[in-house]
Amino acid sequence: FRTVKAKVVHREPKRAAEWIRRLMDACGTDMRLRLDCNRLYTFSDAHYVLSALSSENVEYVEEPLERFDGESYRRLFRELSI
């Protein structure tokens, strides 16, 4: 496999960030990662969780914010370079 899609199920940001880091370590640098957050997070929690990501290994992050707000999505991905 070259790509892994995983659902982020930890609502608590610290646990989610730790889980993502472990997943990225297990996948290695040759694997691409797709994450589905299922609208779990406020802006600040999503920012914390997604800051664990290395953008070169992430293809996309699906629905990180609990409510759709175009400006918040643009700001989040701009600040994190995802």
Short mmCIF file of C-alpha atoms in Angstrom, two decimals:
data_model
loop_
_atom_site.label_atom_id
_atom_site.label_comp_id
_atom_site.label_asym_id
_atom_site.label_seq_id
_atom_site.Cartn_x
_atom_site.Cartn_y
_atom_site.Cartn_z
CA PHE A 1 0.00 0.00 0.00
CA ARG A 2 1.09 3.55 -0.66
CA THR A 3 -1.80 5.37 1.02
CA VAL A 4 -3.64 4.85 4.30
CA LYS A 5 -6.97 6.45 5.20
CA ALA A 6 -7.78 6.51 8.90
CA LYS A 7 -10.66 7.85 10.96
CA VAL A 8 -9.62 9.97 13.91
CA VAL A 9 -11.89 8.91 16.77
CA HIS A 10 -10.28 10.56 19.78
CA ARG A 11 -12.22 13.68 20.73
CA GLU A 12 -9.60 14.70 23.29
CA PRO A 13 -6.96 16.64 21.30
CA LYS A 14 -3.88 15.37 23.13
CA ARG A 15 -4.88 11.72 22.65
CA ALA A 16 -5.71 12.34 18.99
CA ALA A 17 -2.35 14.04 18.32
CA GLU A 18 -0.48 11.20 20.01
CA TRP A 19 -2.43 8.63 17.99
CA ILE A 20 -1.67 10.46 14.72
CA ARG A 21 2.04 10.61 15.57
CA ARG A 22 2.09 6.86 16.27
CA LEU A 23 0.23 6.19 13.02
CA MET A 24 2.70 8.32 11.06
CA ASP A 25 5.64 6.52 12.70
CA ALA A 26 4.12 3.14 11.83
CA CYS A 27 3.47 4.15 8.22
CA GLY A 28 6.93 5.57 7.65
CA THR A 29 7.91 8.29 5.22
CA ASP A 30 6.97 6.35 2.06
CA MET A 31 3.27 6.15 2.93
CA ARG A 32 0.72 8.88 2.28
CA LEU A 33 -1.91 9.56 4.92
CA ARG A 34 -5.56 10.57 4.57
CA LEU A 35 -7.36 11.49 7.79
CA ASP A 36 -11.08 11.80 8.43
CA CYS A 37 -11.80 13.72 11.65
CA ASN A 38 -15.60 13.43 11.41
CA ARG A 39 -16.22 17.01 12.57
CA LEU A 40 -14.77 16.38 16.02
CA TYR A 41 -13.01 19.65 16.81
CA THR A 42 -13.33 23.33 17.52
CA PHE A 43 -10.86 25.52 15.63
CA SER A 44 -8.34 25.59 18.48
CA ASP A 45 -8.57 21.83 19.08
CA ALA A 46 -8.24 21.08 15.36
CA HIS A 47 -5.21 23.37 15.20
CA TYR A 48 -3.60 21.48 18.09
CA VAL A 49 -4.36 18.02 16.65
CA LEU A 50 -3.31 18.82 13.09
CA SER A 51 -0.10 20.51 14.17
CA ALA A 52 1.11 16.92 14.78
CA LEU A 53 1.08 16.31 11.04
CA SER A 54 3.96 16.43 8.64
CA SER A 55 2.44 18.02 5.54
CA GLU A 56 4.61 16.08 3.10
CA ASN A 57 3.01 12.80 4.27
CA VAL A 58 -0.60 14.02 4.36
CA GLU A 59 -2.75 13.93 1.24
CA TYR A 60 -5.77 15.45 2.92
CA VAL A 61 -7.66 15.95 6.16
CA GLU A 62 -11.41 15.51 5.92
CA GLU A 63 -13.88 17.42 8.13
CA PRO A 64 -11.66 18.51 11.04
CA LEU A 65 -14.04 21.25 12.23
CA GLU A 66 -17.32 20.60 14.02
CA ARG A 67 -19.10 23.24 11.92
CA PHE A 68 -18.47 24.17 8.32
CA ASP A 69 -17.08 27.67 8.08
CA GLY A 70 -15.10 28.39 4.93
CA GLU A 71 -12.96 31.08 6.52
CA SER A 72 -12.03 28.85 9.47
CA TYR A 73 -11.03 26.04 7.09
CA ARG A 74 -8.89 28.40 5.00
CA ARG A 75 -7.24 29.83 8.11
CA LEU A 76 -6.57 26.38 9.60
CA PHE A 77 -4.93 24.96 6.48
CA ARG A 78 -3.04 28.19 5.75
CA GLU A 79 -1.57 28.32 9.27
CA LEU A 80 -0.63 24.64 9.24
CA SER A 81 0.52 24.38 5.60
CA ILE A 82 -1.58 21.29 5.00
#
